[in-house]
Coordinates of C-alpha atoms in Angstrom, one line a residue:
X30 CA 89.6 73.2 144.3
X31 CA 90.4 74.8 141.0
X32 CA 88.9 78.2 140.1
X33 CA 86.1 78.4 137.7
X34 CA 87.1 79.4 134.2
X35 CA 86.6 83.1 133.4
X36 CA 83.5 83.9 131.5
X37 CA 84.0 85.5 128.0
X38 CA 83.5 89.3 127.8
X39 CA 79.9 90.0 126.6
X40 CA 81.2 91.9 123.6
X41 CA 82.9 88.7 122.2
X42 CA 79.6 86.9 121.1
X43 CA 78.5 90.2 119.5
X44 CA 81.7 90.2 117.4
X45 CA 81.4 86.4 116.6
X46 CA 77.8 86.8 115.5
X47 CA 78.7 89.8 113.3
X48 CA 81.4 87.6 111.7
X49 CA 78.6 85.4 110.5
X50 CA 76.5 88.4 109.3
X51 CA 74.2 88.4 112.4
X52 CA 74.3 92.0 113.5
X53 CA 72.8 93.9 116.5
X54 CA 69.4 95.5 115.7
X55 CA 69.6 99.0 114.0
X56 CA 67.5 100.3 116.8
X57 CA 69.4 103.5 117.6
X58 CA 70.3 102.2 121.1
X59 CA 73.6 102.5 123.1
X60 CA 74.4 99.5 125.2
X61 CA 76.8 99.7 128.2
X62 CA 79.0 96.7 128.9
X63 CA 81.9 96.2 131.3
X64 CA 85.4 97.4 130.4
X65 CA 87.4 95.0 128.2
X66 CA 90.2 95.0 130.7
X67 CA 91.4 97.2 133.6
X68 CA 92.3 100.7 132.4
X69 CA 90.8 100.2 128.9
X70 CA 87.5 101.4 127.4
X71 CA 86.1 100.8 123.9
X72 CA 83.3 102.2 121.8
X73 CA 82.1 99.8 119.0
X74 CA 79.6 101.1 116.5
X75 CA 77.5 98.9 114.3
X76 CA 74.8 100.2 111.9
X77 CA 72.3 102.0 114.1
X78 CA 73.7 100.4 117.3
X79 CA 76.6 101.3 119.6
X80 CA 78.3 99.6 122.5
X81 CA 80.3 101.4 125.2
X82 CA 82.5 99.0 127.1
X83 CA 83.7 100.9 130.2
X84 CA 84.2 100.6 134.0
X85 CA 82.4 104.0 134.3
X86 CA 78.7 104.0 135.2
X87 CA 76.2 104.9 132.5
X88 CA 75.0 107.8 134.7
X89 CA 78.4 109.5 134.0
X90 CA 77.1 110.0 130.4
X91 CA 73.6 111.3 131.2
X92 CA 74.5 114.8 129.9
X93 CA 75.2 113.4 126.5
X94 CA 72.3 112.7 124.1
X95 CA 73.7 109.3 123.2
X96 CA 72.3 107.2 120.3
X97 CA 73.4 104.4 118.1
X98 CA 73.7 106.6 115.0
X99 CA 77.1 108.3 115.8
X100 CA 76.7 110.4 118.9
X101 CA 78.5 107.8 121.0
X102 CA 81.7 108.9 119.2
X103 CA 81.4 112.6 120.0
X104 CA 84.7 114.1 121.3
X105 CA 83.1 114.8 124.7
X106 CA 82.2 111.2 125.2
X107 CA 85.7 110.0 124.2
X108 CA 87.3 112.5 126.6
X109 CA 85.0 111.5 129.4
X110 CA 86.3 107.9 129.0
X111 CA 89.9 108.9 128.7
X112 CA 89.9 111.2 131.7
X113 CA 92.5 114.0 132.1
X114 CA 95.5 111.8 131.4
X115 CA 94.2 109.0 129.2
X116 CA 94.8 108.4 125.6
X117 CA 92.1 108.2 122.8
X118 CA 93.0 105.8 120.0
X119 CA 92.3 106.3 116.4
X120 CA 88.9 105.5 114.9
X121 CA 89.3 102.1 113.0
X122 CA 87.2 100.1 110.7
X123 CA 86.6 96.6 112.1
X124 CA 87.1 93.9 109.5
X125 CA 86.6 90.2 109.7
X126 CA 87.0 87.0 107.7
X127 CA 87.6 83.3 108.7
X128 CA 90.9 81.7 109.1
X129 CA 92.2 79.2 106.5
X130 CA 94.4 76.9 108.7
X131 CA 97.2 74.8 107.3
X132 CA 100.1 76.6 108.8
X133 CA 102.3 79.4 107.3
X134 CA 105.7 79.4 105.7
X135 CA 106.6 82.6 107.6
X136 CA 109.1 81.9 110.4
X137 CA 108.5 83.0 114.0
X138 CA 110.4 86.2 114.7
X139 CA 111.6 86.7 118.3
X140 CA 114.0 89.4 117.1
X141 CA 111.3 92.0 116.6
X142 CA 110.2 92.6 120.2
X143 CA 111.1 96.3 119.9
X144 CA 109.4 97.0 116.6
X145 CA 106.7 99.6 117.0
X146 CA 104.0 97.3 115.6
X147 CA 104.9 94.6 118.0
X148 CA 105.1 97.0 121.0
X149 CA 101.7 98.4 120.0
X150 CA 100.2 94.9 119.8
X151 CA 101.6 93.8 123.1
X152 CA 100.3 96.9 124.8
X153 CA 96.7 96.3 123.8
X154 CA 96.6 92.5 123.3
X155 CA 97.8 89.3 124.8
X156 CA 99.4 86.1 123.5
X157 CA 101.0 88.0 120.7
X158 CA 102.8 85.9 118.1
X159 CA 105.1 87.5 115.5
X160 CA 106.0 86.0 112.1
X161 CA 107.7 87.7 109.2
X162 CA 110.3 87.7 106.4
X163 CA 112.0 90.3 104.2
X164 CA 108.6 91.7 103.1
X165 CA 107.3 92.5 106.5
X166 CA 105.8 91.1 109.7
X167 CA 102.4 89.9 111.0
X168 CA 101.0 89.6 114.5
X169 CA 98.3 87.2 115.7
X170 CA 97.0 87.9 119.1
X171 CA 94.0 87.8 121.5
X172 CA 92.6 91.3 121.3
X173 CA 89.5 93.3 122.2
X174 CA 87.1 91.2 124.3
X175 CA 89.2 88.1 123.6
X176 CA 88.7 88.0 119.8
X177 CA 91.5 86.8 117.5
X178 CA 93.2 89.7 115.8
X179 CA 95.9 90.1 113.2
X180 CA 98.0 93.1 112.0
X181 CA 100.4 93.5 109.1
X182 CA 103.4 95.8 108.7
X183 CA 105.4 96.1 105.5
X184 CA 109.1 96.9 105.8
X185 CA 108.8 98.9 102.6
X186 CA 105.3 100.5 102.7
X187 CA 105.6 101.9 99.1
X188 CA 105.9 98.4 97.7
X189 CA 103.3 97.8 94.9
X190 CA 104.0 94.1 94.3
X191 CA 101.1 92.7 96.4
X192 CA 103.3 92.1 99.5
X193 CA 100.6 93.2 101.9
X194 CA 98.0 90.9 100.5
X195 CA 100.5 88.0 100.4
X196 CA 101.3 88.6 104.1
X197 CA 97.6 88.7 105.0
X198 CA 97.1 85.4 103.4
X199 CA 100.0 83.9 105.3
X200 CA 98.5 85.2 108.5
X201 CA 95.2 83.6 107.7
X202 CA 96.9 80.3 107.4
X203 CA 98.0 80.7 111.1
X204 CA 94.4 80.9 112.2
X205 CA 92.4 77.6 112.4
X206 CA 90.1 77.1 109.5
X207 CA 86.7 78.6 110.1
X208 CA 87.7 80.7 113.1
X209 CA 86.9 84.4 112.8
X210 CA 89.9 86.7 112.7
X211 CA 89.5 90.5 113.0
X212 CA 91.6 93.4 111.9
X213 CA 91.2 97.1 112.8
X214 CA 92.3 99.5 110.0
X215 CA 92.2 103.3 110.0
X216 CA 90.0 104.5 107.2
X217 CA 92.7 106.9 106.0
X218 CA 95.1 104.1 105.6
X219 CA 93.6 103.4 102.2
X220 CA 96.3 101.1 100.9
X221 CA 96.0 98.8 103.9
X222 CA 92.2 98.9 103.7
X223 CA 92.3 97.9 100.1
X224 CA 94.6 95.0 100.8
X225 CA 92.4 93.6 103.5
X226 CA 89.2 94.0 101.4
X227 CA 91.0 92.3 98.4
X228 CA 91.9 89.5 100.8
X229 CA 88.3 88.8 101.6
X230 CA 87.8 90.8 104.8
X231 CA 84.4 92.4 105.3
X232 CA 83.7 95.6 107.3
X233 CA 81.3 95.0 110.2
X234 CA 81.7 98.0 112.5
X235 CA 84.0 100.8 113.7
X236 CA 85.9 100.9 117.0
X237 CA 87.9 103.2 119.2
X238 CA 90.1 102.0 122.1
X239 CA 90.6 104.4 125.0
X240 CA 93.2 103.9 127.6
X241 CA 92.7 105.6 131.0
X242 CA 95.3 107.6 132.8
X243 CA 96.0 104.7 135.1
X244 CA 97.0 102.4 132.2
X245 CA 100.6 101.5 131.3
X246 CA 101.7 104.7 129.5
X247 CA 103.8 103.3 126.7
X248 CA 102.4 106.1 124.6
X249 CA 105.5 106.7 122.5
X250 CA 105.3 103.2 121.0
X251 CA 101.6 103.7 120.5
X252 CA 102.0 107.0 118.6
X253 CA 104.7 105.5 116.4
X254 CA 102.6 102.4 115.6
X255 CA 99.4 104.5 114.9
X256 CA 100.9 105.4 111.5
X257 CA 101.6 101.7 110.6
X258 CA 99.5 99.3 108.7
X259 CA 97.0 97.4 110.8

């Protein structure tokens, strides 16, 4: 007898609904959900509503005055999730738009396995596909809660010829038409943020990924990739 298919993570329908502008209520609540995967935690904040996805019980956070208006991102909460040897990721803006389909002219790149952007993607995501050319590379993968995610990395970050937006549009052609695709961009990475916004992405939330001390510690690659475009 074949095993029953795994149920989607409960955070996935929240993301998919937000992609269609149906957001959680701005009720000030903090909702606890299971961890996205073993050794990983996440805090996702919408307007007036936060979700803590973790394997830790909610009682572990009883000392914190959690609400959906920002307190779920207090340093003490993040450190509790990380534990003594875990790693707290950067605070990212979550962006979304829908795929365009049609296929991309960018070739597959199996020679970039050791690129920091690819290492970072494969540490946190699954089914990572890498495409690129002399302008840069893109990754398409299954990411947080099983959503489709993309990232972009320019070989020459100081380029001002619209290469970032061009690569984003190529990546969108690799996602089936109408399927939501998400990107996580650090707010301080203003150039990358402007490129995604100019390409039709909309901000829907913020997120932080926390890896526990038992998680695969490829931290050098993660630190290198944290300064790259998302």
